[in-house]
Each structure stands twice: as C-alpha cells, then as structure tokens.
C-alpha cells in the first residue's frame, strides 16, 4: 500500500512539475501577455458619514454556537457615497476579558460613488483587545456592478462623538 501511495505522490508531483513548467514556458514565449491586459486605473478617496442599525438575528438550529452572535446590518451613507448597505455580521466577545472580541461581516453597498452608479461588496474583519480596535474592511474582488465594475479598495471606519465616518480609498478602471 505504501508503494502505491509513493507512486501516486510521484505521479502527482510529476504532473504539477509539468503543468508549472508549461505555464512558465508560455510566459517566456509570450512576455507581452501582461502588458496587453494592463488597465489604467483611477485612484481616489471618498469621505462622508453613515448611520447604522444593527439588529440581532435568531440563532439557527444546528448552526454555530450560542457564544457567536449573528446580526443584520442596515446602513445609510451620505457624502461621496450615497446609498445603502445591507449585510450580516458574526461576532463573539471574550467571556474572560472585558473589551476583547472579534467579528466578520459581509455588506453589499448599492447607490452612487461620486456620481457613479452601481454596487459592490465589502468584507469586514475586526478584533478588539483592551478597547483597541484592529479593523480591516476591503472591497471583495470583482464584486462591483454598473459604473463601479472593477472597483477595488479599502474602507476605514472612524467613530467620533457617536458619529460614524468613513474614508474609502478606492481604484476604478479609467473611463474609455
């Protein structure tokens, strides 16, 4: 049985080597492929505020653990982003240390970005320890629609005086 396993591993390894070397040869033979696919991008920053309503959702049978909360997100954006965001969040707080926890969320924005109409999805990953936040929010690749097709970027959330502000650094393909 071990001999067959070793032979199978050698066969798989050989196939991977052949596939990778074929791909490398293809790149050597056509070095202009990447230059043909380059698209000019416009980089910009959008700023504004948003209101958010977070609503606890009922636990689903046989899904997850009671220590992980599920919530719906409903946002209204103003400023350079005008529209709505809808999504879901999963979060958990430490049972042993107050002020520590984490969350993940997916949110779909629909509306306009500096007058360009469309939608895109944001992915949130956040942790908190000792009251300090580490939050990463980014555009899901290839999630843009309409005039926002091809959008990429990072979204910074700032909370000041109970107000939610955003700074959205993004790139869009340049208009043709």
mmCIF file with all atom_site columns, C-alpha atoms in Angstrom:
data_model
loop_
_atom_site.group_PDB
_atom_site.id
_atom_site.type_symbol
_atom_site.label_atom_id
_atom_site.label_alt_id
_atom_site.label_comp_id
_atom_site.label_asym_id
_atom_site.label_entity_id
_atom_site.label_seq_id
_atom_site.pdbx_PDB_ins_code
_atom_site.Cartn_x
_atom_site.Cartn_y
_atom_site.Cartn_z
_atom_site.occupancy
_atom_site.B_iso_or_equiv
_atom_site.pdbx_formal_charge
_atom_site.auth_seq_id
_atom_site.auth_comp_id
_atom_site.auth_asym_id
_atom_site.auth_atom_id
_atom_site.pdbx_PDB_model_num
ATOM 1   C CA . UNK A 1 1   ? 0.000   0.000  0.000   1.00 0.00 ? 1   UNK A CA 1
ATOM 2   C CA . UNK A 1 2   ? 2.856   2.380  0.813   1.00 0.00 ? 2   UNK A CA 1
ATOM 3   C CA . UNK A 1 3   ? 4.427   1.706  -2.596  1.00 0.00 ? 3   UNK A CA 1
ATOM 4   C CA . UNK A 1 4   ? 1.191   2.673  -4.359  1.00 0.00 ? 4   UNK A CA 1
ATOM 5   C CA . UNK A 1 5   ? 0.962   5.829  -2.217  1.00 0.00 ? 5   UNK A CA 1
ATOM 6   C CA . UNK A 1 6   ? 4.545   6.797  -3.032  1.00 0.00 ? 6   UNK A CA 1
ATOM 7   C CA . UNK A 1 7   ? 3.929   6.102  -6.732  1.00 0.00 ? 7   UNK A CA 1
ATOM 8   C CA . UNK A 1 8   ? 0.757   8.201  -6.637  1.00 0.00 ? 8   UNK A CA 1
ATOM 9   C CA . UNK A 1 9   ? 2.620   11.040 -4.949  1.00 0.00 ? 9   UNK A CA 1
ATOM 10  C CA . UNK A 1 10  ? 5.378   10.853 -7.572  1.00 0.00 ? 10  UNK A CA 1
ATOM 11  C CA . UNK A 1 11  ? 2.795   10.902 -10.373 1.00 0.00 ? 11  UNK A CA 1
ATOM 12  C CA . UNK A 1 12  ? 1.000   13.918 -8.869  1.00 0.00 ? 12  UNK A CA 1
ATOM 13  C CA . UNK A 1 13  ? 4.337   15.668 -8.301  1.00 0.00 ? 13  UNK A CA 1
ATOM 14  C CA . UNK A 1 14  ? 5.366   14.981 -11.908 1.00 0.00 ? 14  UNK A CA 1
ATOM 15  C CA . UNK A 1 15  ? 2.048   16.333 -13.202 1.00 0.00 ? 15  UNK A CA 1
ATOM 16  C CA . UNK A 1 16  ? 2.445   19.506 -11.133 1.00 0.00 ? 16  UNK A CA 1
ATOM 17  C CA . UNK A 1 17  ? 6.013   19.955 -12.382 1.00 0.00 ? 17  UNK A CA 1
ATOM 18  C CA . UNK A 1 18  ? 4.895   19.555 -15.997 1.00 0.00 ? 18  UNK A CA 1
ATOM 19  C CA . UNK A 1 19  ? 1.951   21.955 -15.532 1.00 0.00 ? 19  UNK A CA 1
ATOM 20  C CA . UNK A 1 20  ? 4.101   24.590 -13.823 1.00 0.00 ? 20  UNK A CA 1
ATOM 21  C CA . UNK A 1 21  ? 6.903   24.331 -16.379 1.00 0.00 ? 21  UNK A CA 1
ATOM 22  C CA . UNK A 1 22  ? 4.354   24.532 -19.226 1.00 0.00 ? 22  UNK A CA 1
ATOM 23  C CA . UNK A 1 23  ? 2.909   27.684 -17.673 1.00 0.00 ? 23  UNK A CA 1
ATOM 24  C CA . UNK A 1 24  ? 6.412   29.128 -17.281 1.00 0.00 ? 24  UNK A CA 1
ATOM 25  C CA . UNK A 1 25  ? 7.210   28.308 -20.935 1.00 0.00 ? 25  UNK A CA 1
ATOM 26  C CA . UNK A 1 26  ? 4.008   30.018 -22.037 1.00 0.00 ? 26  UNK A CA 1
ATOM 27  C CA . UNK A 1 27  ? 5.040   33.164 -20.165 1.00 0.00 ? 27  UNK A CA 1
ATOM 28  C CA . UNK A 1 28  ? 8.515   33.076 -21.710 1.00 0.00 ? 28  UNK A CA 1
ATOM 29  C CA . UNK A 1 29  ? 7.116   32.666 -25.221 1.00 0.00 ? 29  UNK A CA 1
ATOM 30  C CA . UNK A 1 30  ? 4.573   35.495 -24.818 1.00 0.00 ? 30  UNK A CA 1
ATOM 31  C CA . UNK A 1 31  ? 6.034   38.111 -22.470 1.00 0.00 ? 31  UNK A CA 1
ATOM 32  C CA . UNK A 1 32  ? 3.590   40.691 -23.867 1.00 0.00 ? 32  UNK A CA 1
ATOM 33  C CA . UNK A 1 33  ? 0.519   38.974 -22.350 1.00 0.00 ? 33  UNK A CA 1
ATOM 34  C CA . UNK A 1 34  ? 0.656   41.006 -19.134 1.00 0.00 ? 34  UNK A CA 1
ATOM 35  C CA . UNK A 1 35  ? 1.160   44.306 -20.968 1.00 0.00 ? 35  UNK A CA 1
ATOM 36  C CA . UNK A 1 36  ? -1.891  43.586 -23.146 1.00 0.00 ? 36  UNK A CA 1
ATOM 37  C CA . UNK A 1 37  ? -4.024  43.097 -20.042 1.00 0.00 ? 37  UNK A CA 1
ATOM 38  C CA . UNK A 1 38  ? -2.958  46.249 -18.178 1.00 0.00 ? 38  UNK A CA 1
ATOM 39  C CA . UNK A 1 39  ? -5.833  48.587 -17.487 1.00 0.00 ? 39  UNK A CA 1
ATOM 40  C CA . UNK A 1 40  ? -5.376  52.206 -16.455 1.00 0.00 ? 40  UNK A CA 1
ATOM 41  C CA . UNK A 1 41  ? -6.863  52.857 -13.046 1.00 0.00 ? 41  UNK A CA 1
ATOM 42  C CA . UNK A 1 42  ? -8.124  55.985 -11.358 1.00 0.00 ? 42  UNK A CA 1
ATOM 43  C CA . UNK A 1 43  ? -7.254  56.213 -7.641  1.00 0.00 ? 43  UNK A CA 1
ATOM 44  C CA . UNK A 1 44  ? -9.350  58.398 -5.364  1.00 0.00 ? 44  UNK A CA 1
ATOM 45  C CA . UNK A 1 45  ? -10.632 58.842 -1.815  1.00 0.00 ? 45  UNK A CA 1
ATOM 46  C CA . UNK A 1 46  ? -14.270 59.166 -0.762  1.00 0.00 ? 46  UNK A CA 1
ATOM 47  C CA . UNK A 1 47  ? -15.336 60.584 2.608   1.00 0.00 ? 47  UNK A CA 1
ATOM 48  C CA . UNK A 1 48  ? -18.578 61.000 4.458   1.00 0.00 ? 48  UNK A CA 1
ATOM 49  C CA . UNK A 1 49  ? -20.793 59.640 7.202   1.00 0.00 ? 49  UNK A CA 1
ATOM 50  C CA . UNK A 1 50  ? -23.146 56.743 7.687   1.00 0.00 ? 50  UNK A CA 1
ATOM 51  C CA . UNK A 1 51  ? -25.891 55.694 10.059  1.00 0.00 ? 51  UNK A CA 1
ATOM 52  C CA . UNK A 1 52  ? -26.079 52.053 11.032  1.00 0.00 ? 52  UNK A CA 1
ATOM 53  C CA . UNK A 1 53  ? -28.797 49.897 12.538  1.00 0.00 ? 53  UNK A CA 1
ATOM 54  C CA . UNK A 1 54  ? -27.605 46.583 13.970  1.00 0.00 ? 54  UNK A CA 1
ATOM 55  C CA . UNK A 1 55  ? -30.316 44.025 14.724  1.00 0.00 ? 55  UNK A CA 1
ATOM 56  C CA . UNK A 1 56  ? -29.730 40.695 16.480  1.00 0.00 ? 56  UNK A CA 1
ATOM 57  C CA . UNK A 1 57  ? -30.880 37.714 14.416  1.00 0.00 ? 57  UNK A CA 1
ATOM 58  C CA . UNK A 1 58  ? -32.276 34.498 15.846  1.00 0.00 ? 58  UNK A CA 1
ATOM 59  C CA . UNK A 1 59  ? -29.892 31.572 16.111  1.00 0.00 ? 59  UNK A CA 1
ATOM 60  C CA . UNK A 1 60  ? -30.398 28.859 13.512  1.00 0.00 ? 60  UNK A CA 1
ATOM 61  C CA . UNK A 1 61  ? -30.761 25.245 14.553  1.00 0.00 ? 61  UNK A CA 1
ATOM 62  C CA . UNK A 1 62  ? -27.557 23.215 14.229  1.00 0.00 ? 62  UNK A CA 1
ATOM 63  C CA . UNK A 1 63  ? -25.537 26.235 13.068  1.00 0.00 ? 63  UNK A CA 1
ATOM 64  C CA . UNK A 1 64  ? -22.681 27.684 15.079  1.00 0.00 ? 64  UNK A CA 1
ATOM 65  C CA . UNK A 1 65  ? -22.550 28.168 18.826  1.00 0.00 ? 65  UNK A CA 1
ATOM 66  C CA . UNK A 1 66  ? -24.598 30.307 21.212  1.00 0.00 ? 66  UNK A CA 1
ATOM 67  C CA . UNK A 1 67  ? -21.456 32.336 22.031  1.00 0.00 ? 67  UNK A CA 1
ATOM 68  C CA . UNK A 1 68  ? -21.349 33.571 18.418  1.00 0.00 ? 68  UNK A CA 1
ATOM 69  C CA . UNK A 1 69  ? -23.939 36.241 17.736  1.00 0.00 ? 69  UNK A CA 1
ATOM 70  C CA . UNK A 1 70  ? -25.453 36.872 14.296  1.00 0.00 ? 70  UNK A CA 1
ATOM 71  C CA . UNK A 1 71  ? -26.668 40.368 13.428  1.00 0.00 ? 71  UNK A CA 1
ATOM 72  C CA . UNK A 1 72  ? -28.120 42.167 10.427  1.00 0.00 ? 72  UNK A CA 1
ATOM 73  C CA . UNK A 1 73  ? -26.628 45.456 9.253   1.00 0.00 ? 73  UNK A CA 1
ATOM 74  C CA . UNK A 1 74  ? -28.602 48.270 7.626   1.00 0.00 ? 74  UNK A CA 1
ATOM 75  C CA . UNK A 1 75  ? -26.634 51.408 6.732   1.00 0.00 ? 75  UNK A CA 1
ATOM 76  C CA . UNK A 1 76  ? -27.438 54.722 5.084   1.00 0.00 ? 76  UNK A CA 1
ATOM 77  C CA . UNK A 1 77  ? -24.443 56.518 3.548   1.00 0.00 ? 77  UNK A CA 1
ATOM 78  C CA . UNK A 1 78  ? -24.028 60.222 2.812   1.00 0.00 ? 78  UNK A CA 1
ATOM 79  C CA . UNK A 1 79  ? -21.141 62.261 1.440   1.00 0.00 ? 79  UNK A CA 1
ATOM 80  C CA . UNK A 1 80  ? -19.195 60.877 -1.517  1.00 0.00 ? 80  UNK A CA 1
ATOM 81  C CA . UNK A 1 81  ? -21.069 57.567 -1.111  1.00 0.00 ? 81  UNK A CA 1
ATOM 82  C CA . UNK A 1 82  ? -24.846 57.972 -1.327  1.00 0.00 ? 82  UNK A CA 1
ATOM 83  C CA . UNK A 1 83  ? -26.891 54.838 -0.838  1.00 0.00 ? 83  UNK A CA 1
ATOM 84  C CA . UNK A 1 84  ? -27.492 51.890 1.409   1.00 0.00 ? 84  UNK A CA 1
ATOM 85  C CA . UNK A 1 85  ? -25.522 48.983 2.783   1.00 0.00 ? 85  UNK A CA 1
ATOM 86  C CA . UNK A 1 86  ? -27.090 45.712 3.857   1.00 0.00 ? 86  UNK A CA 1
ATOM 87  C CA . UNK A 1 87  ? -25.297 42.782 5.365   1.00 0.00 ? 87  UNK A CA 1
ATOM 88  C CA . UNK A 1 88  ? -24.721 40.241 8.086   1.00 0.00 ? 88  UNK A CA 1
ATOM 89  C CA . UNK A 1 89  ? -22.226 40.065 10.896  1.00 0.00 ? 89  UNK A CA 1
ATOM 90  C CA . UNK A 1 90  ? -20.963 37.246 13.105  1.00 0.00 ? 90  UNK A CA 1
ATOM 91  C CA . UNK A 1 91  ? -19.360 38.317 16.370  1.00 0.00 ? 91  UNK A CA 1
ATOM 92  C CA . UNK A 1 92  ? -18.053 36.940 19.611  1.00 0.00 ? 92  UNK A CA 1
ATOM 93  C CA . UNK A 1 93  ? -16.895 38.582 22.828  1.00 0.00 ? 93  UNK A CA 1
ATOM 94  C CA . UNK A 1 94  ? -14.421 37.122 25.287  1.00 0.00 ? 94  UNK A CA 1
ATOM 95  C CA . UNK A 1 95  ? -16.077 35.560 28.288  1.00 0.00 ? 95  UNK A CA 1
ATOM 96  C CA . UNK A 1 96  ? -12.891 36.008 30.336  1.00 0.00 ? 96  UNK A CA 1
ATOM 97  C CA . UNK A 1 97  ? -11.676 39.515 29.380  1.00 0.00 ? 97  UNK A CA 1
ATOM 98  C CA . UNK A 1 98  ? -13.994 42.507 29.009  1.00 0.00 ? 98  UNK A CA 1
ATOM 99  C CA . UNK A 1 99  ? -13.334 44.588 25.893  1.00 0.00 ? 99  UNK A CA 1
ATOM 100 C CA . UNK A 1 100 ? -11.960 41.724 23.795  1.00 0.00 ? 100 UNK A CA 1
ATOM 101 C CA . UNK A 1 101 ? -13.697 40.073 20.860  1.00 0.00 ? 101 UNK A CA 1
ATOM 102 C CA . UNK A 1 102 ? -13.917 39.807 17.115  1.00 0.00 ? 102 UNK A CA 1
ATOM 103 C CA . UNK A 1 103 ? -16.276 39.945 14.166  1.00 0.00 ? 103 UNK A CA 1
ATOM 104 C CA . UNK A 1 104 ? -16.572 39.219 10.481  1.00 0.00 ? 104 UNK A CA 1
ATOM 105 C CA . UNK A 1 105 ? -19.191 40.680 8.156   1.00 0.00 ? 105 UNK A CA 1
ATOM 106 C CA . UNK A 1 106 ? -20.233 40.887 4.528   1.00 0.00 ? 106 UNK A CA 1
ATOM 107 C CA . UNK A 1 107 ? -22.046 44.012 3.351   1.00 0.00 ? 107 UNK A CA 1
ATOM 108 C CA . UNK A 1 108 ? -23.468 44.990 -0.037  1.00 0.00 ? 108 UNK A CA 1
ATOM 109 C CA . UNK A 1 109 ? -23.418 48.718 -0.897  1.00 0.00 ? 109 UNK A CA 1
ATOM 110 C CA . UNK A 1 110 ? -25.864 49.981 -3.540  1.00 0.00 ? 110 UNK A CA 1
ATOM 111 C CA . UNK A 1 111 ? -26.000 53.580 -4.703  1.00 0.00 ? 111 UNK A CA 1
ATOM 112 C CA . UNK A 1 112 ? -23.543 56.102 -6.100  1.00 0.00 ? 112 UNK A CA 1
ATOM 113 C CA . UNK A 1 113 ? -19.877 56.835 -5.515  1.00 0.00 ? 113 UNK A CA 1
ATOM 114 C CA . UNK A 1 114 ? -19.095 60.405 -6.563  1.00 0.00 ? 114 UNK A CA 1
ATOM 115 C CA . UNK A 1 115 ? -21.972 60.180 -9.053  1.00 0.00 ? 115 UNK A CA 1
ATOM 116 C CA . UNK A 1 116 ? -21.082 56.745 -10.466 1.00 0.00 ? 116 UNK A CA 1
ATOM 117 C CA . UNK A 1 117 ? -23.983 54.318 -10.003 1.00 0.00 ? 117 UNK A CA 1
ATOM 118 C CA . UNK A 1 118 ? -23.586 50.680 -9.031  1.00 0.00 ? 118 UNK A CA 1
ATOM 119 C CA . UNK A 1 119 ? -22.910 48.313 -6.177  1.00 0.00 ? 119 UNK A CA 1
ATOM 120 C CA . UNK A 1 120 ? -20.066 46.382 -4.550  1.00 0.00 ? 120 UNK A CA 1
ATOM 121 C CA . UNK A 1 121 ? -19.470 44.116 -1.569  1.00 0.00 ? 121 UNK A CA 1
ATOM 122 C CA . UNK A 1 122 ? -17.363 44.943 1.485   1.00 0.00 ? 122 UNK A CA 1
ATOM 123 C CA . UNK A 1 123 ? -15.700 42.274 3.637   1.00 0.00 ? 123 UNK A CA 1
ATOM 124 C CA . UNK A 1 124 ? -15.087 43.192 7.307   1.00 0.00 ? 124 UNK A CA 1
ATOM 125 C CA . UNK A 1 125 ? -12.597 41.541 9.673   1.00 0.00 ? 125 UNK A CA 1
ATOM 126 C CA . UNK A 1 126 ? -12.234 43.125 13.097  1.00 0.00 ? 126 UNK A CA 1
ATOM 127 C CA . UNK A 1 127 ? -10.804 42.417 16.522  1.00 0.00 ? 127 UNK A CA 1
ATOM 128 C CA . UNK A 1 128 ? -10.780 44.338 19.773  1.00 0.00 ? 128 UNK A CA 1
ATOM 129 C CA . UNK A 1 129 ? -8.446  43.823 22.700  1.00 0.00 ? 129 UNK A CA 1
ATOM 130 C CA . UNK A 1 130 ? -8.338  46.050 25.769  1.00 0.00 ? 130 UNK A CA 1
ATOM 131 C CA . UNK A 1 131 ? -10.577 48.567 23.999  1.00 0.00 ? 131 UNK A CA 1
ATOM 132 C CA . UNK A 1 132 ? -8.219  48.885 20.998  1.00 0.00 ? 132 UNK A CA 1
ATOM 133 C CA . UNK A 1 133 ? -9.627  48.040 17.571  1.00 0.00 ? 133 UNK A CA 1
ATOM 134 C CA . UNK A 1 134 ? -7.922  46.441 14.582  1.00 0.00 ? 134 UNK A CA 1
ATOM 135 C CA . UNK A 1 135 ? -10.337 46.681 11.685  1.00 0.00 ? 135 UNK A CA 1
ATOM 136 C CA . UNK A 1 136 ? -9.848  45.743 8.037   1.00 0.00 ? 136 UNK A CA 1
ATOM 137 C CA . UNK A 1 137 ? -12.618 46.414 5.527   1.00 0.00 ? 137 UNK A CA 1
ATOM 138 C CA . UNK A 1 138 ? -11.950 45.817 1.847   1.00 0.00 ? 138 UNK A CA 1
ATOM 139 C CA . UNK A 1 139 ? -13.855 45.549 -1.415  1.00 0.00 ? 139 UNK A CA 1
ATOM 140 C CA . UNK A 1 140 ? -14.443 41.946 -2.446  1.00 0.00 ? 140 UNK A CA 1
ATOM 141 C CA . UNK A 1 141 ? -12.611 41.461 -5.782  1.00 0.00 ? 141 UNK A CA 1
ATOM 142 C CA . UNK A 1 142 ? -14.831 41.597 -8.883  1.00 0.00 ? 142 UNK A CA 1
ATOM 143 C CA . UNK A 1 143 ? -17.959 42.434 -6.839  1.00 0.00 ? 143 UNK A CA 1
ATOM 144 C CA . UNK A 1 144 ? -18.594 45.823 -8.485  1.00 0.00 ? 144 UNK A CA 1
ATOM 145 C CA . UNK A 1 145 ? -21.526 46.361 -10.853 1.00 0.00 ? 145 UNK A CA 1
ATOM 146 C CA . UNK A 1 146 ? -22.675 49.136 -13.180 1.00 0.00 ? 146 UNK A CA 1
ATOM 147 C CA . UNK A 1 147 ? -20.318 52.111 -13.277 1.00 0.00 ? 147 UNK A CA 1
ATOM 148 C CA . UNK A 1 148 ? -18.483 50.597 -10.286 1.00 0.00 ? 148 UNK A CA 1
ATOM 149 C CA . UNK A 1 149 ? -17.386 47.476 -12.179 1.00 0.00 ? 149 UNK A CA 1
ATOM 150 C CA . UNK A 1 150 ? -13.714 46.786 -11.476 1.00 0.00 ? 150 UNK A CA 1
ATOM 151 C CA . UNK A 1 151 ? -13.652 48.706 -8.182  1.00 0.00 ? 151 UNK A CA 1
ATOM 152 C CA . UNK A 1 152 ? -11.111 47.795 -5.514  1.00 0.00 ? 152 UNK A CA 1
ATOM 153 C CA . UNK A 1 153 ? -10.162 49.463 -2.286  1.00 0.00 ? 153 UNK A CA 1
ATOM 154 C CA . UNK A 1 154 ? -10.022 49.687 1.480   1.00 0.00 ? 154 UNK A CA 1
ATOM 155 C CA . UNK A 1 155 ? -12.635 51.227 3.732   1.00 0.00 ? 155 UNK A CA 1
ATOM 156 C CA . UNK A 1 156 ? -11.714 52.909 7.007   1.00 0.00 ? 156 UNK A CA 1
ATOM 157 C CA . UNK A 1 157 ? -14.379 53.431 9.681   1.00 0.00 ? 157 UNK A CA 1
ATOM 158 C CA . UNK A 1 158 ? -13.880 56.223 12.216  1.00 0.00 ? 158 UNK A CA 1
ATOM 159 C CA . UNK A 1 159 ? -16.181 56.734 15.209  1.00 0.00 ? 159 UNK A CA 1
ATOM 160 C CA . UNK A 1 160 ? -16.077 60.230 16.742  1.00 0.00 ? 160 UNK A CA 1
ATOM 161 C CA . UNK A 1 161 ? -18.642 61.623 19.202  1.00 0.00 ? 161 UNK A CA 1
ATOM 162 C CA . UNK A 1 162 ? -21.029 58.728 18.432  1.00 0.00 ? 162 UNK A CA 1
ATOM 163 C CA . UNK A 1 163 ? -20.870 59.578 14.686  1.00 0.00 ? 163 UNK A CA 1
ATOM 164 C CA . UNK A 1 164 ? -19.748 57.028 12.092  1.00 0.00 ? 164 UNK A CA 1
ATOM 165 C CA . UNK A 1 165 ? -17.415 58.462 9.470   1.00 0.00 ? 165 UNK A CA 1
ATOM 166 C CA . UNK A 1 166 ? -15.703 56.687 6.571   1.00 0.00 ? 166 UNK A CA 1
ATOM 167 C CA . UNK A 1 167 ? -12.626 57.183 4.430   1.00 0.00 ? 167 UNK A CA 1
ATOM 168 C CA . UNK A 1 168 ? -12.727 54.969 1.361   1.00 0.00 ? 168 UNK A CA 1
ATOM 169 C CA . UNK A 1 169 ? -9.528  54.698 -0.693  1.00 0.00 ? 169 UNK A CA 1
ATOM 170 C CA . UNK A 1 170 ? -10.500 53.083 -3.974  1.00 0.00 ? 170 UNK A CA 1
ATOM 171 C CA . UNK A 1 171 ? -9.454  52.467 -7.555  1.00 0.00 ? 171 UNK A CA 1
ATOM 172 C CA . UNK A 1 172 ? -11.638 52.198 -10.644 1.00 0.00 ? 172 UNK A CA 1
ATOM 173 C CA . UNK A 1 173 ? -10.676 51.452 -14.237 1.00 0.00 ? 173 UNK A CA 1
ATOM 174 C CA . UNK A 1 174 ? -10.247 54.752 -16.069 1.00 0.00 ? 174 UNK A CA 1
ATOM 175 C CA . UNK A 1 175 ? -13.087 55.778 -18.385 1.00 0.00 ? 175 UNK A CA 1
ATOM 176 C CA . UNK A 1 176 ? -12.534 54.836 -22.002 1.00 0.00 ? 176 UNK A CA 1
#
